[in-house]
């Protein structure tokens, strides 16, 4: 047996204790030297939501204004388009209605039949532009002093159509009444006929040469048809 002095054993024990303490300190210093580096995931971030928008605008997914396929705003007052004879589309000019100042008026030849008197009332475009007429004209018989004779003509049933008039072209409406000599209605003899284009306030004055017209009685009704292209049947 080898004898080890007391001082030598004490020194060895001290060295071993220091080594153990150093190992414990290295393991518990809070630093993990073997920790894996952070992992970054790829992807697309969701867009931020604007909290200032109302719930309706944020969730509806629609715009307050309609748009064309190209994204251009559509004006509510954009002019309407109509089909052209060539199959394309043309834009109707705003305010294309014929005005009284652009028209001339005349009364065509009587075409009597079955006790009826039938006069075409003709409106002709005398302006330099193309314009339109649609519906019924207004008409009234007047005497030499401008007093109206009889009531306004009644409107015959019909389907109004838009009549496009190039410069010089005409549209007509039929004025019809029973022959007073056959109907026995009270008559008056006008000097003029006042003809008002559709949707206009001003009238055109046409000399009347068609003789007596019914102004009262059970068979005194005078009627008007819708406007049609041309100058008469």
mmCIF file of C-alpha atoms in Angstrom:
data_model
loop_
_atom_site.group_PDB
_atom_site.id
_atom_site.type_symbol
_atom_site.label_atom_id
_atom_site.label_comp_id
_atom_site.label_asym_id
_atom_site.label_seq_id
_atom_site.Cartn_x
_atom_site.Cartn_y
_atom_site.Cartn_z
ATOM 1 C CA UNK A 1 0.000 0.000 0.000
ATOM 2 C CA UNK A 2 1.287 3.367 -1.084
ATOM 3 C CA UNK A 3 0.954 6.005 1.491
ATOM 4 C CA UNK A 4 -0.353 9.389 0.220
ATOM 5 C CA UNK A 5 0.333 12.376 2.353
ATOM 6 C CA UNK A 6 -2.750 14.260 3.700
ATOM 7 C CA UNK A 7 -1.806 17.509 1.919
ATOM 8 C CA UNK A 8 -1.688 15.783 -1.461
ATOM 9 C CA UNK A 9 -5.134 14.222 -1.052
ATOM 10 C CA UNK A 10 -6.604 17.551 -0.005
ATOM 11 C CA UNK A 11 -5.252 19.241 -3.109
ATOM 12 C CA UNK A 12 -6.676 16.573 -5.431
ATOM 13 C CA UNK A 13 -10.116 16.862 -3.870
ATOM 14 C CA UNK A 14 -10.054 20.614 -4.329
ATOM 15 C CA UNK A 15 -9.116 20.320 -7.996
ATOM 16 C CA UNK A 16 -11.937 17.834 -8.648
ATOM 17 C CA UNK A 17 -14.509 20.048 -6.983
ATOM 18 C CA UNK A 18 -13.483 23.046 -9.111
ATOM 19 C CA UNK A 19 -13.772 20.956 -12.273
ATOM 20 C CA UNK A 20 -17.305 19.829 -11.406
ATOM 21 C CA UNK A 21 -18.407 23.382 -10.624
ATOM 22 C CA UNK A 22 -16.993 24.585 -13.948
ATOM 23 C CA UNK A 23 -18.940 21.918 -15.842
ATOM 24 C CA UNK A 24 -22.219 22.837 -14.099
ATOM 25 C CA UNK A 25 -21.692 26.522 -14.828
ATOM 26 C CA UNK A 26 -21.108 25.844 -18.545
ATOM 27 C CA UNK A 27 -24.331 23.849 -18.766
ATOM 28 C CA UNK A 28 -26.563 26.336 -16.924
ATOM 29 C CA UNK A 29 -25.420 29.709 -18.208
ATOM 30 C CA UNK A 30 -28.629 30.154 -20.313
ATOM 31 C CA UNK A 31 -26.865 29.947 -23.676
ATOM 32 C CA UNK A 32 -27.776 27.010 -25.877
ATOM 33 C CA UNK A 33 -24.897 26.742 -28.228
ATOM 34 C CA UNK A 34 -26.692 23.978 -30.127
ATOM 35 C CA UNK A 35 -29.948 25.933 -30.816
ATOM 36 C CA UNK A 36 -31.091 25.722 -34.470
ATOM 37 C CA UNK A 37 -31.211 29.032 -36.444
ATOM 38 C CA UNK A 38 -34.694 30.567 -36.948
ATOM 39 C CA UNK A 39 -36.665 29.284 -39.960
ATOM 40 C CA UNK A 40 -38.174 31.821 -42.375
ATOM 41 C CA UNK A 41 -41.366 30.713 -44.223
ATOM 42 C CA UNK A 42 -42.031 32.058 -47.712
ATOM 43 C CA UNK A 43 -45.482 33.315 -48.798
ATOM 44 C CA UNK A 44 -47.611 36.394 -49.534
ATOM 45 C CA UNK A 45 -48.799 38.693 -46.789
ATOM 46 C CA UNK A 46 -52.511 39.486 -46.711
ATOM 47 C CA UNK A 47 -53.323 43.143 -47.553
ATOM 48 C CA UNK A 48 -54.079 45.399 -44.656
ATOM 49 C CA UNK A 49 -57.727 46.297 -44.102
ATOM 50 C CA UNK A 50 -58.588 50.001 -44.122
ATOM 51 C CA UNK A 51 -60.543 50.498 -40.921
ATOM 52 C CA UNK A 52 -61.925 53.775 -42.209
ATOM 53 C CA UNK A 53 -64.139 51.956 -44.773
ATOM 54 C CA UNK A 54 -67.697 51.168 -43.867
ATOM 55 C CA UNK A 55 -68.634 47.507 -43.479
ATOM 56 C CA UNK A 56 -70.762 47.655 -46.612
ATOM 57 C CA UNK A 57 -67.976 48.941 -48.825
ATOM 58 C CA UNK A 58 -65.445 46.609 -47.289
ATOM 59 C CA UNK A 59 -67.469 43.462 -47.845
ATOM 60 C CA UNK A 60 -69.722 44.091 -50.840
ATOM 61 C CA UNK A 61 -66.978 43.792 -53.445
ATOM 62 C CA UNK A 62 -68.839 46.145 -55.838
ATOM 63 C CA UNK A 63 -68.177 49.688 -56.976
ATOM 64 C CA UNK A 64 -70.615 52.538 -56.625
ATOM 65 C CA UNK A 65 -70.156 53.404 -60.329
ATOM 66 C CA UNK A 66 -70.579 51.004 -63.212
ATOM 67 C CA UNK A 67 -67.684 50.664 -65.612
ATOM 68 C CA UNK A 68 -67.044 49.443 -69.082
ATOM 69 C CA UNK A 69 -64.835 46.415 -69.754
ATOM 70 C CA UNK A 70 -61.923 48.845 -70.191
ATOM 71 C CA UNK A 71 -62.497 50.341 -66.782
ATOM 72 C CA UNK A 72 -63.817 53.687 -67.991
ATOM 73 C CA UNK A 73 -66.720 55.105 -65.958
ATOM 74 C CA UNK A 74 -70.105 54.928 -67.605
ATOM 75 C CA UNK A 75 -71.953 58.213 -67.573
ATOM 76 C CA UNK A 76 -75.675 57.914 -66.672
ATOM 77 C CA UNK A 77 -76.381 60.504 -69.323
ATOM 78 C CA UNK A 78 -74.438 58.816 -72.091
ATOM 79 C CA UNK A 79 -76.309 59.075 -75.441
ATOM 80 C CA UNK A 80 -78.211 56.016 -76.576
ATOM 81 C CA UNK A 81 -77.047 53.984 -79.556
ATOM 82 C CA UNK A 82 -79.225 52.669 -82.338
ATOM 83 C CA UNK A 83 -78.541 50.102 -85.015
ATOM 84 C CA UNK A 84 -77.531 51.521 -88.368
ATOM 85 C CA UNK A 85 -78.547 49.962 -91.718
ATOM 86 C CA UNK A 86 -74.991 48.651 -92.167
ATOM 87 C CA UNK A 87 -75.165 46.601 -88.989
ATOM 88 C CA UNK A 88 -72.954 48.891 -86.925
ATOM 89 C CA UNK A 89 -73.965 51.318 -84.247
ATOM 90 C CA UNK A 90 -74.435 55.054 -84.405
ATOM 91 C CA UNK A 91 -74.812 57.444 -81.507
ATOM 92 C CA UNK A 92 -78.014 59.453 -81.432
ATOM 93 C CA UNK A 93 -77.260 63.117 -80.939
ATOM 94 C CA UNK A 94 -78.711 64.681 -77.817
ATOM 95 C CA UNK A 95 -81.748 66.869 -78.574
ATOM 96 C CA UNK A 96 -82.270 65.415 -82.050
ATOM 97 C CA UNK A 97 -86.025 66.144 -82.019
ATOM 98 C CA UNK A 98 -87.272 68.355 -84.833
ATOM 99 C CA UNK A 99 -88.255 71.788 -83.571
ATOM 100 C CA UNK A 100 -91.065 73.899 -84.998
ATOM 101 C CA UNK A 101 -88.632 76.431 -86.466
ATOM 102 C CA UNK A 102 -86.978 73.639 -88.488
ATOM 103 C CA UNK A 103 -90.185 72.402 -90.109
ATOM 104 C CA UNK A 104 -92.585 73.369 -92.827
ATOM 105 C CA UNK A 105 -96.261 72.302 -92.800
ATOM 106 C CA UNK A 106 -98.800 71.570 -95.495
ATOM 107 C CA UNK A 107 -102.172 69.862 -95.974
ATOM 108 C CA UNK A 108 -102.265 67.197 -98.658
ATOM 109 C CA UNK A 109 -105.075 66.358 -101.049
ATOM 110 C CA UNK A 110 -108.312 64.961 -99.649
ATOM 111 C CA UNK A 111 -108.807 61.234 -100.146
ATOM 112 C CA UNK A 112 -112.511 60.729 -99.340
ATOM 113 C CA UNK A 113 -114.114 57.358 -98.806
ATOM 114 C CA UNK A 114 -117.239 55.831 -97.195
ATOM 115 C CA UNK A 115 -118.542 59.199 -96.038
ATOM 116 C CA UNK A 116 -115.176 60.155 -94.552
ATOM 117 C CA UNK A 117 -112.897 63.051 -95.395
ATOM 118 C CA UNK A 118 -109.200 62.161 -95.106
ATOM 119 C CA UNK A 119 -106.459 64.778 -95.268
ATOM 120 C CA UNK A 120 -102.743 64.089 -94.771
ATOM 121 C CA UNK A 121 -101.054 66.689 -92.576
ATOM 122 C CA UNK A 122 -97.422 66.895 -93.665
ATOM 123 C CA UNK A 123 -94.364 68.103 -91.728
ATOM 124 C CA UNK A 124 -91.168 68.583 -93.762
ATOM 125 C CA UNK A 125 -87.650 69.066 -92.446
ATOM 126 C CA UNK A 126 -86.430 72.344 -93.927
ATOM 127 C CA UNK A 127 -83.291 72.561 -91.773
ATOM 128 C CA UNK A 128 -79.758 71.494 -92.692
ATOM 129 C CA UNK A 129 -79.593 68.754 -90.060
ATOM 130 C CA UNK A 130 -81.227 65.382 -89.503
ATOM 131 C CA UNK A 131 -83.918 65.353 -86.810
ATOM 132 C CA UNK A 132 -86.712 63.098 -85.570
ATOM 133 C CA UNK A 133 -90.474 63.151 -84.993
ATOM 134 C CA UNK A 134 -92.439 60.719 -82.853
ATOM 135 C CA UNK A 135 -96.095 60.460 -81.891
ATOM 136 C CA UNK A 136 -99.061 62.698 -82.617
ATOM 137 C CA UNK A 137 -99.039 66.296 -83.819
ATOM 138 C CA UNK A 138 -101.465 68.816 -82.437
ATOM 139 C CA UNK A 139 -104.086 70.382 -84.716
ATOM 140 C CA UNK A 140 -106.828 72.988 -84.470
ATOM 141 C CA UNK A 141 -109.132 74.718 -86.967
ATOM 142 C CA UNK A 142 -109.355 78.507 -86.627
ATOM 143 C CA UNK A 143 -111.365 81.217 -88.387
ATOM 144 C CA UNK A 144 -110.113 84.524 -89.734
ATOM 145 C CA UNK A 145 -109.974 86.102 -86.278
ATOM 146 C CA UNK A 146 -107.959 83.225 -84.833
ATOM 147 C CA UNK A 147 -110.840 81.669 -82.875
ATOM 148 C CA UNK A 148 -110.756 77.899 -82.687
ATOM 149 C CA UNK A 149 -113.627 76.071 -84.377
ATOM 150 C CA UNK A 150 -114.690 72.855 -82.659
ATOM 151 C CA UNK A 151 -112.783 70.779 -80.099
ATOM 152 C CA UNK A 152 -109.261 69.456 -80.489
ATOM 153 C CA UNK A 153 -109.067 66.329 -82.661
ATOM 154 C CA UNK A 154 -109.011 63.042 -80.765
ATOM 155 C CA UNK A 155 -106.159 60.596 -81.214
ATOM 156 C CA UNK A 156 -106.751 57.375 -83.073
ATOM 157 C CA UNK A 157 -105.244 54.270 -81.442
ATOM 158 C CA UNK A 158 -101.793 53.575 -82.812
ATOM 159 C CA UNK A 159 -98.209 52.670 -81.953
ATOM 160 C CA UNK A 160 -95.907 55.692 -82.235
ATOM 161 C CA UNK A 161 -92.644 55.171 -84.082
ATOM 162 C CA UNK A 162 -89.624 57.442 -84.357
ATOM 163 C CA UNK A 163 -89.461 58.956 -87.843
ATOM 164 C CA UNK A 164 -85.988 60.181 -88.814
ATOM 165 C CA UNK A 165 -86.041 63.080 -91.263
ATOM 166 C CA UNK A 166 -83.011 64.052 -93.270
ATOM 167 C CA UNK A 167 -83.113 67.548 -94.752
ATOM 168 C CA UNK A 168 -86.041 67.719 -97.196
ATOM 169 C CA UNK A 169 -87.775 64.570 -95.938
ATOM 170 C CA UNK A 170 -91.341 64.497 -94.565
ATOM 171 C CA UNK A 171 -93.672 62.746 -92.139
ATOM 172 C CA UNK A 172 -97.452 62.777 -92.174
ATOM 173 C CA UNK A 173 -100.459 62.180 -89.925
ATOM 174 C CA UNK A 174 -103.999 61.511 -91.092
ATOM 175 C CA UNK A 175 -106.781 64.003 -90.258
ATOM 176 C CA UNK A 176 -110.205 62.356 -90.603
ATOM 177 C CA UNK A 177 -113.812 63.451 -90.037
ATOM 178 C CA UNK A 178 -117.265 62.490 -91.260
ATOM 179 C CA UNK A 179 -118.653 64.470 -94.198
ATOM 180 C CA UNK A 180 -120.974 67.031 -92.553
ATOM 181 C CA UNK A 181 -123.529 66.757 -95.355
ATOM 182 C CA UNK A 182 -123.931 63.079 -94.531
ATOM 183 C CA UNK A 183 -123.557 63.190 -90.737
ATOM 184 C CA UNK A 184 -125.726 66.261 -90.225
ATOM 185 C CA UNK A 185 -123.221 67.802 -87.798
ATOM 186 C CA UNK A 186 -123.072 71.554 -87.321
ATOM 187 C CA UNK A 187 -120.253 72.990 -89.411
ATOM 188 C CA UNK A 188 -117.827 75.855 -89.575
ATOM 189 C CA UNK A 189 -115.504 76.941 -92.334
ATOM 190 C CA UNK A 190 -111.925 77.466 -91.133
ATOM 191 C CA UNK A 191 -109.453 79.752 -92.813
ATOM 192 C CA UNK A 192 -106.407 78.058 -91.294
ATOM 193 C CA UNK A 193 -105.203 74.937 -89.558
ATOM 194 C CA UNK A 194 -102.731 75.264 -86.684
ATOM 195 C CA UNK A 195 -100.326 72.322 -86.709
ATOM 196 C CA UNK A 196 -98.014 71.694 -83.729
ATOM 197 C CA UNK A 197 -95.151 69.159 -84.000
ATOM 198 C CA UNK A 198 -94.875 66.537 -81.220
ATOM 199 C CA UNK A 199 -93.370 67.797 -77.943
ATOM 200 C CA UNK A 200 -93.308 71.396 -79.206
ATOM 201 C CA UNK A 201 -95.220 74.450 -77.972
ATOM 202 C CA UNK A 202 -95.067 76.639 -81.075
ATOM 203 C CA UNK A 203 -97.352 75.878 -84.007
ATOM 204 C CA UNK A 204 -97.255 76.272 -87.782
ATOM 205 C CA UNK A 205 -100.145 77.963 -89.599
ATOM 206 C CA UNK A 206 -101.416 76.342 -92.804
ATOM 207 C CA UNK A 207 -104.115 77.786 -95.060
ATOM 208 C CA UNK A 208 -107.231 75.560 -95.082
ATOM 209 C CA UNK A 209 -108.967 74.962 -98.393
ATOM 210 C CA UNK A 210 -110.837 71.787 -97.489
ATOM 211 C CA UNK A 211 -114.243 73.413 -97.001
ATOM 212 C CA UNK A 212 -116.616 73.091 -94.021
ATOM 213 C CA UNK A 213 -115.654 70.937 -91.054
ATOM 214 C CA UNK A 214 -117.842 69.552 -88.236
ATOM 215 C CA UNK A 215 -117.668 71.665 -85.082
ATOM 216 C CA UNK A 216 -120.506 70.302 -82.910
ATOM 217 C CA UNK A 217 -123.146 67.598 -82.785
ATOM 218 C CA UNK A 218 -123.120 63.855 -82.335
ATOM 219 C CA UNK A 219 -120.986 63.245 -85.429
ATOM 220 C CA UNK A 220 -118.587 66.156 -85.123
ATOM 221 C CA UNK A 221 -115.537 64.180 -84.013
ATOM 222 C CA UNK A 222 -112.270 64.849 -85.843
ATOM 223 C CA UNK A 223 -109.391 62.378 -85.384
ATOM 224 C CA UNK A 224 -105.626 62.293 -85.904
ATOM 225 C CA UNK A 225 -103.296 59.334 -86.487
ATOM 226 C CA UNK A 226 -99.673 58.913 -85.411
ATOM 227 C CA UNK A 227 -96.937 60.287 -87.626
ATOM 228 C CA UNK A 228 -95.501 58.010 -90.311
ATOM 229 C CA UNK A 229 -92.737 58.506 -92.894
ATOM 230 C CA UNK A 230 -93.648 60.131 -96.204
ATOM 231 C CA UNK A 231 -96.290 62.550 -97.394
ATOM 232 C CA UNK A 232 -99.393 60.372 -97.302
ATOM 233 C CA UNK A 233 -100.894 56.942 -97.947
#
